[in-house]
Tab-separated table of C-alpha atoms and ligand atoms in Angstrom:
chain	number	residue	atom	x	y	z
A	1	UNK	CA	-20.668	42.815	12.939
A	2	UNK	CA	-17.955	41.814	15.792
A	3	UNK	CA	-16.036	38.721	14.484
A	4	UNK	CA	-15.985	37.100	17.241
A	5	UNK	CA	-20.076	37.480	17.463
A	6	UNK	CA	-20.308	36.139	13.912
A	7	UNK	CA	-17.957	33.210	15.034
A	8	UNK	CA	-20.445	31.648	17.911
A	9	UNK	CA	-23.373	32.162	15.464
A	10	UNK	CA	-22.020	30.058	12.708
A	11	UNK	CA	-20.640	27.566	15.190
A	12	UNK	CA	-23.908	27.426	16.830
A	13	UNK	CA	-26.026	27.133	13.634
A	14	UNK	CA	-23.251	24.341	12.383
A	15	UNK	CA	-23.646	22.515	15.698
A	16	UNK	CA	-27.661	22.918	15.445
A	17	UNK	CA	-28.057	21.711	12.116
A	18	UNK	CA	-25.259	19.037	11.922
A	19	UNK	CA	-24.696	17.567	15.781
A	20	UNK	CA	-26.469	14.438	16.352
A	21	UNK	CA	-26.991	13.675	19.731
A	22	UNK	CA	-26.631	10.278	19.107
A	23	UNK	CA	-23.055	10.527	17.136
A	24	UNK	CA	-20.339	7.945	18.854
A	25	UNK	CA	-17.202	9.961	16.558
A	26	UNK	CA	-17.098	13.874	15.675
A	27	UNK	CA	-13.999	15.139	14.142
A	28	UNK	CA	-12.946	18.694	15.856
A	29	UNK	CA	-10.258	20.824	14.199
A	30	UNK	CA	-8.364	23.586	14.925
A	31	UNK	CA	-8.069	27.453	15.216
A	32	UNK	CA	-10.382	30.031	17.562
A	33	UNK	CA	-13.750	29.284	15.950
A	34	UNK	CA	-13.855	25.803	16.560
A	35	UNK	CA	-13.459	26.494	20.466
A	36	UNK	CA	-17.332	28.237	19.656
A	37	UNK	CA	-18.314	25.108	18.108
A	38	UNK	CA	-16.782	23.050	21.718
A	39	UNK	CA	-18.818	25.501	23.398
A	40	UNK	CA	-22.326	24.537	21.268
A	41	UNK	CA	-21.478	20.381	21.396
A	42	UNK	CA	-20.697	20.675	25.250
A	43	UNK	CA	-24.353	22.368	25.256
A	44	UNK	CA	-26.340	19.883	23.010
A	45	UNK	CA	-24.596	16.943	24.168
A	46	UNK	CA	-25.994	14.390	26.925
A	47	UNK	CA	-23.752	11.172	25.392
A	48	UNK	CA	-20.768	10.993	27.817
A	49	UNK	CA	-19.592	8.541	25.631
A	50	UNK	CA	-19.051	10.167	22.487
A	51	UNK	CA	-15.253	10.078	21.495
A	52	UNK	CA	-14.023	13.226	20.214
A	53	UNK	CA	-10.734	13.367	17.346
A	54	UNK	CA	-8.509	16.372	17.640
A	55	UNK	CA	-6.268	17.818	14.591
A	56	UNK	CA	-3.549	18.421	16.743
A	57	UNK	CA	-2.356	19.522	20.040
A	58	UNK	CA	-4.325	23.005	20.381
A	59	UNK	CA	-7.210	20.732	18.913
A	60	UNK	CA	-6.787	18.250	21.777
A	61	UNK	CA	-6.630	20.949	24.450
A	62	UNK	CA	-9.291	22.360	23.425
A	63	UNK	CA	-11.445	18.818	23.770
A	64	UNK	CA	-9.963	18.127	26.889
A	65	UNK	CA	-11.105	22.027	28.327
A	66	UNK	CA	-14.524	21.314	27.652
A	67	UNK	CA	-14.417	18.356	29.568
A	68	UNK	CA	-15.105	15.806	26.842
A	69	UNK	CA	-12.905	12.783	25.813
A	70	UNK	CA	-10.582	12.787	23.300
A	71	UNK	CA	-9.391	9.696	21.311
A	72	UNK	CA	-6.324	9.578	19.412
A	73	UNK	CA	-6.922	9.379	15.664
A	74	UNK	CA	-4.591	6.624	15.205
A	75	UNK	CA	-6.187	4.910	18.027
A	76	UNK	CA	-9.751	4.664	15.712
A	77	UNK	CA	-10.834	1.287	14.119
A	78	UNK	CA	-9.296	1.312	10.963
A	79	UNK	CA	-13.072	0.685	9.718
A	80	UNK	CA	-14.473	3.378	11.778
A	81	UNK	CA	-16.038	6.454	10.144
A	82	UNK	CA	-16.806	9.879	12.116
A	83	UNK	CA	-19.983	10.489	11.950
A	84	UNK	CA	-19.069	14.144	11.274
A	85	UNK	CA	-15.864	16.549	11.695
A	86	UNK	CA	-16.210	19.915	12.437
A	87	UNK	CA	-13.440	22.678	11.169
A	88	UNK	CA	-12.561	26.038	10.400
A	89	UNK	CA	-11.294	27.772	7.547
A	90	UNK	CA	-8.861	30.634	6.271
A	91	UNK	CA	-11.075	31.261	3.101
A	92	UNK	CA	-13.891	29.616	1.461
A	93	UNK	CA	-14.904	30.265	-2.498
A	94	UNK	CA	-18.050	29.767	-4.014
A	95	UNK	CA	-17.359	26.305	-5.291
A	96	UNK	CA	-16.611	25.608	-1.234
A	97	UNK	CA	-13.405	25.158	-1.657
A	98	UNK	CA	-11.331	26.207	1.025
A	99	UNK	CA	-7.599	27.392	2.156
A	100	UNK	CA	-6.291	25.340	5.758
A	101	UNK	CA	-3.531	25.782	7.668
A	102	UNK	CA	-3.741	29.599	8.754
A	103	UNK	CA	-2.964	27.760	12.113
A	104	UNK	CA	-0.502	25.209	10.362
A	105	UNK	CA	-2.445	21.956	10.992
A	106	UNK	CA	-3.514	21.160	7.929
A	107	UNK	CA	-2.018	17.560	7.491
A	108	UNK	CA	-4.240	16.340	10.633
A	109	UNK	CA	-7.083	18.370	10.031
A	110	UNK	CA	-6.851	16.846	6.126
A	111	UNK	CA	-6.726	13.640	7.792
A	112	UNK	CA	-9.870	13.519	9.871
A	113	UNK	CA	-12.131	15.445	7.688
A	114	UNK	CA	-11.549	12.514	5.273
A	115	UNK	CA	-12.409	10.078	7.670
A	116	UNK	CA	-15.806	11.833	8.182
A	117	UNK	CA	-19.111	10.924	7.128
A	118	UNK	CA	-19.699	14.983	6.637
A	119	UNK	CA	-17.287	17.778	7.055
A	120	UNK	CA	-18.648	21.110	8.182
A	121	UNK	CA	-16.794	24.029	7.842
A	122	UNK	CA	-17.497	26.663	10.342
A	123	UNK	CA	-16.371	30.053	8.800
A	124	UNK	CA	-17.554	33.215	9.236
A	125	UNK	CA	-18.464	36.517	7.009
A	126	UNK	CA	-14.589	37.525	6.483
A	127	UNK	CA	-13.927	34.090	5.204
A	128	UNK	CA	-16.214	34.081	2.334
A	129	UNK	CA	-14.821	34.901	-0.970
A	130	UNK	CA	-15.771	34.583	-4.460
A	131	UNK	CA	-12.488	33.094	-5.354
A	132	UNK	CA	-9.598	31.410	-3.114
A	133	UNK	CA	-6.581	33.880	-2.438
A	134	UNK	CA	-8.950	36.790	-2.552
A	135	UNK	CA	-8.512	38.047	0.639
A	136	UNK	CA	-5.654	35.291	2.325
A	137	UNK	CA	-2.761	35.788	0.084
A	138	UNK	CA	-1.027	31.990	0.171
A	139	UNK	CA	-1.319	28.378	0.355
A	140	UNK	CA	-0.091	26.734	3.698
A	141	UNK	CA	1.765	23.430	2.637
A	142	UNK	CA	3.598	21.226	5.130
A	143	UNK	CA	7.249	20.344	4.204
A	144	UNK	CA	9.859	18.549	5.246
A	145	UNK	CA	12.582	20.768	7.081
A	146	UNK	CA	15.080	18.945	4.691
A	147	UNK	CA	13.309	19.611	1.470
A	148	UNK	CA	12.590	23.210	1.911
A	149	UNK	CA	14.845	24.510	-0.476
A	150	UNK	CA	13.798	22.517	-3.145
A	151	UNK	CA	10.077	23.200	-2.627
A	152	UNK	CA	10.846	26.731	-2.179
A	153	UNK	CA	12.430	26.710	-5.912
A	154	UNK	CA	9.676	24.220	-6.663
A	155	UNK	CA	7.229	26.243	-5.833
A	156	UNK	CA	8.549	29.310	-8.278
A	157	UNK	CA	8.722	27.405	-10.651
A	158	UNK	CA	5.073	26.399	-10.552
A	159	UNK	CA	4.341	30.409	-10.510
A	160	UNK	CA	4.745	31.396	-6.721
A	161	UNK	CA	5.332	34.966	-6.276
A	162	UNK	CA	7.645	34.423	-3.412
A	163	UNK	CA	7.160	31.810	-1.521
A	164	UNK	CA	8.505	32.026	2.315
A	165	UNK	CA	8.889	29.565	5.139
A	166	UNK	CA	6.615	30.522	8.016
A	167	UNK	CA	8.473	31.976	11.357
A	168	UNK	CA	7.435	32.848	14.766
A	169	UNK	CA	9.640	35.723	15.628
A	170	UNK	CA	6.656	36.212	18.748
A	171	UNK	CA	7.010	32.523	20.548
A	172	UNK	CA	10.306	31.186	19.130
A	173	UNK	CA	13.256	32.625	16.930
A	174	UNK	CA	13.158	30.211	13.897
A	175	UNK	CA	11.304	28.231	11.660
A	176	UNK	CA	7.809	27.661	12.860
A	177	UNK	CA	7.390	23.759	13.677
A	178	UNK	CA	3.918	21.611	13.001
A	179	UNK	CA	2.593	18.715	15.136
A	180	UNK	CA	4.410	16.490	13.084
A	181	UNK	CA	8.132	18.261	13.599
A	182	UNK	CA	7.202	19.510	9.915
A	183	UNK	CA	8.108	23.203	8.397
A	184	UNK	CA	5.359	25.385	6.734
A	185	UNK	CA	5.895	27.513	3.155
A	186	UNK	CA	3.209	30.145	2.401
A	187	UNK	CA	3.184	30.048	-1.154
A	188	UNK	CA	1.711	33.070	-2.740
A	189	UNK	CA	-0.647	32.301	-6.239
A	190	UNK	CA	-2.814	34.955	-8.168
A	191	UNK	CA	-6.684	34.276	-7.241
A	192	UNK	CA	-7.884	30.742	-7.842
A	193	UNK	CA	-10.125	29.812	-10.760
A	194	UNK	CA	-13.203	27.342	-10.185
A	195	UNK	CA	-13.499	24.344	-12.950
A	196	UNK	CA	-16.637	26.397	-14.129
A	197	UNK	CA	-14.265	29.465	-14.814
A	198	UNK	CA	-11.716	27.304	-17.092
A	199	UNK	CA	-14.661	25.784	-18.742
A	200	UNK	CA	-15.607	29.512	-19.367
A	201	UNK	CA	-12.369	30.099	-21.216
A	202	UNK	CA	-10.973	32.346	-18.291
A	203	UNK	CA	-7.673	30.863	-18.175
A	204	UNK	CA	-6.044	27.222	-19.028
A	205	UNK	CA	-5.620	26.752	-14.902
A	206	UNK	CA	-2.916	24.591	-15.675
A	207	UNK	CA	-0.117	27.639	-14.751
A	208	UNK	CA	0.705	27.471	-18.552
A	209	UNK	CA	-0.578	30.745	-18.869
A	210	UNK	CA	-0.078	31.739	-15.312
A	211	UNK	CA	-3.622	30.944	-13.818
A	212	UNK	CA	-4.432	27.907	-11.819
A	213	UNK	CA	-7.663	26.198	-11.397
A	214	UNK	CA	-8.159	25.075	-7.290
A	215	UNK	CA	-7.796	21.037	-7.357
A	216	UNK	CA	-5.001	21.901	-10.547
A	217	UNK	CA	-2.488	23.461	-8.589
A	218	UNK	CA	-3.267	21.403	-4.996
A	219	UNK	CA	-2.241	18.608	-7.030
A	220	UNK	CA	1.338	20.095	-8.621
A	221	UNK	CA	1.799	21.153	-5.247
A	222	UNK	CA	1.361	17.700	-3.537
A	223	UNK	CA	3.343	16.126	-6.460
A	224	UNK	CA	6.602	18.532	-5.315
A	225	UNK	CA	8.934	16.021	-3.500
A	226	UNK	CA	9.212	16.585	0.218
A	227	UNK	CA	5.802	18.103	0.338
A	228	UNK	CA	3.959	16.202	3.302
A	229	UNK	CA	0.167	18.263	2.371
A	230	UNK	CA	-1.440	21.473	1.102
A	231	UNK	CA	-3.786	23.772	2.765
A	232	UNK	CA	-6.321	23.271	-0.230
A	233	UNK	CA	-9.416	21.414	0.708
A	234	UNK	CA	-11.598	20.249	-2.371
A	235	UNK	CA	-15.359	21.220	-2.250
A	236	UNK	CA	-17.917	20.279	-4.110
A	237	UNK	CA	-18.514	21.053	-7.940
A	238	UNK	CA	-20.423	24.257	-8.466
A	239	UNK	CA	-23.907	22.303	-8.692
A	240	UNK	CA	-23.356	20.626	-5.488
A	241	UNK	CA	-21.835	23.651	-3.844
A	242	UNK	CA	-25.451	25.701	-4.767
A	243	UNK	CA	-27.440	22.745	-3.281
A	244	UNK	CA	-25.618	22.066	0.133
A	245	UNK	CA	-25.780	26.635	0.293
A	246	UNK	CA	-29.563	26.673	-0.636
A	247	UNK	CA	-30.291	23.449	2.177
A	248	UNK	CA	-28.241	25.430	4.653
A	249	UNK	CA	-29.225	28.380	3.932
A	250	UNK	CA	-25.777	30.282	5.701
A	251	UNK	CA	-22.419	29.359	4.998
A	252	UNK	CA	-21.837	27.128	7.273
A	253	UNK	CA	-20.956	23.905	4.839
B	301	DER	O1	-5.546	26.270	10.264
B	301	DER	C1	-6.742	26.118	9.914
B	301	DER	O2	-7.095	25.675	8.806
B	301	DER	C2	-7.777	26.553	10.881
B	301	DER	O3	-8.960	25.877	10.734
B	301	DER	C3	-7.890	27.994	10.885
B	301	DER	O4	-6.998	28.730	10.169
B	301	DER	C4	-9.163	28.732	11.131
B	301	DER	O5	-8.815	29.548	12.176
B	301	DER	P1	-9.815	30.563	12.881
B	301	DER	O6	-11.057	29.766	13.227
B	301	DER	O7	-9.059	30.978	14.106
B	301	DER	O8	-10.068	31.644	11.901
């Protein structure tokens, strides 16, 4: 199937079964797909006054092309929930779990999906995996340019099989930089286990013996001084994870 074909079809099936209409906040992240999902809101929606949240400055272009209005996320009501946040993904396991920051703005895009009601992740066939790092080889994490170094160590410490700070020989000689002025590592970790596998005696996940369970290892990383976030987004637990795929039916979650 053309990718690009399997990207408007999950966007519009995501913006079908989990647009309202009615929504005053929706969440919009960043990446290609999530210019399909634009596309599908711009189509459904008759509200000229629904404020839309970008992840970042691609994010916020991409509102502003389609001709709706973006607000600021630091501009919300601190009490102010989205009513939903829309997003892409680099990979997605069966536990819907997922790997962020393929497009490096993770910290933003981490931000606003927690300040919606429901976050949908819009990913299509390539991006589903049985386990994380099956098919995208590292973990994004935001740094401080100061602290890479350390985290760089850090991070072989905690197992990383050669960990890298993320360039842009294309666009710019150098370090890439985030929306934030921050520096990305890809950190590369053997596949990641699900609770269910360590509960299945398939490894400790704990990198004592060299296997990490998903939420185990997002939180060593996060605990590494001058780390700023990590490109691991927590799903649900395996029970959850089989009722939100059976109500949906695809895989758009
Ligand atoms: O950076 C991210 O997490 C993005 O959501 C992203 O990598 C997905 O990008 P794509 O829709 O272009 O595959």
């Amino acid at each position: 199937v053309n990718v690009e074909t399997a990207k408007r079809a999950a966007a519009q099936q995501a913006v079908k079964e989990h647009f309202n209409p009615n929504a005053t906040h929706v969440g919009i992240g960043s990446g290609t797909t999530i210019v399909y999902v634009v596309e599908a809101i711009k189509a459904a929606s008759t509200n000229p006054s629904i404020l839309f949240v970008p992840t970042g400055y691609q994010s916020r272009q991409v509102i502003v092309n389609a001709g709706l209005t973006p607000i600021a996320f630091d501009s919300l009501p601190e009490r102010v929930m989205l009513d939903v946040a829309f997003d892409g993904a680099d990979e997605v396991d069966e536990d819907l779990n997922c790997i962020k920051g393929g497009g490096a703005c993770l910290f933003q895009e981490k931000l606003v999906a927690e300040k919606a009601k429901k976050f949908v992740c819009v990913a299509d066939y390539r991006k589903n995996q049985p386990r994380l790092l099956t098919n995208w080889p590292t973990i994004p994490i935001e740094v401080a340019p100061i602290a890479v170094p350390t985290v760089l160590h850090d991070l072989c410490i905690l197992g990383s099989t050669g960990p890298k700070l993320r360039t842009t020989l294309l666009e710019k000689s150098g370090p890439l930089k985030t929306d934030q002025d921050f520096f990305i590592i890809d950190a590369p970790f053997t596949t990641l286990l699900l609770a269910s596998d360590v509960a299945a005696g398939k490894g400790k996940g704990d990198g004592s013996d060299g296997t990490w369970e998903v939420n185990k290892v997002a939180t060593a990383i996060k605990n590494l001084t001058g780390v700023l976030e990590v490109g691991i987004f927590s799903g649900l637990n395996g029970i959850d994870a089989e009722e939100v795929r059976k109500n949906d039916g695809g895989r758009t979650v």
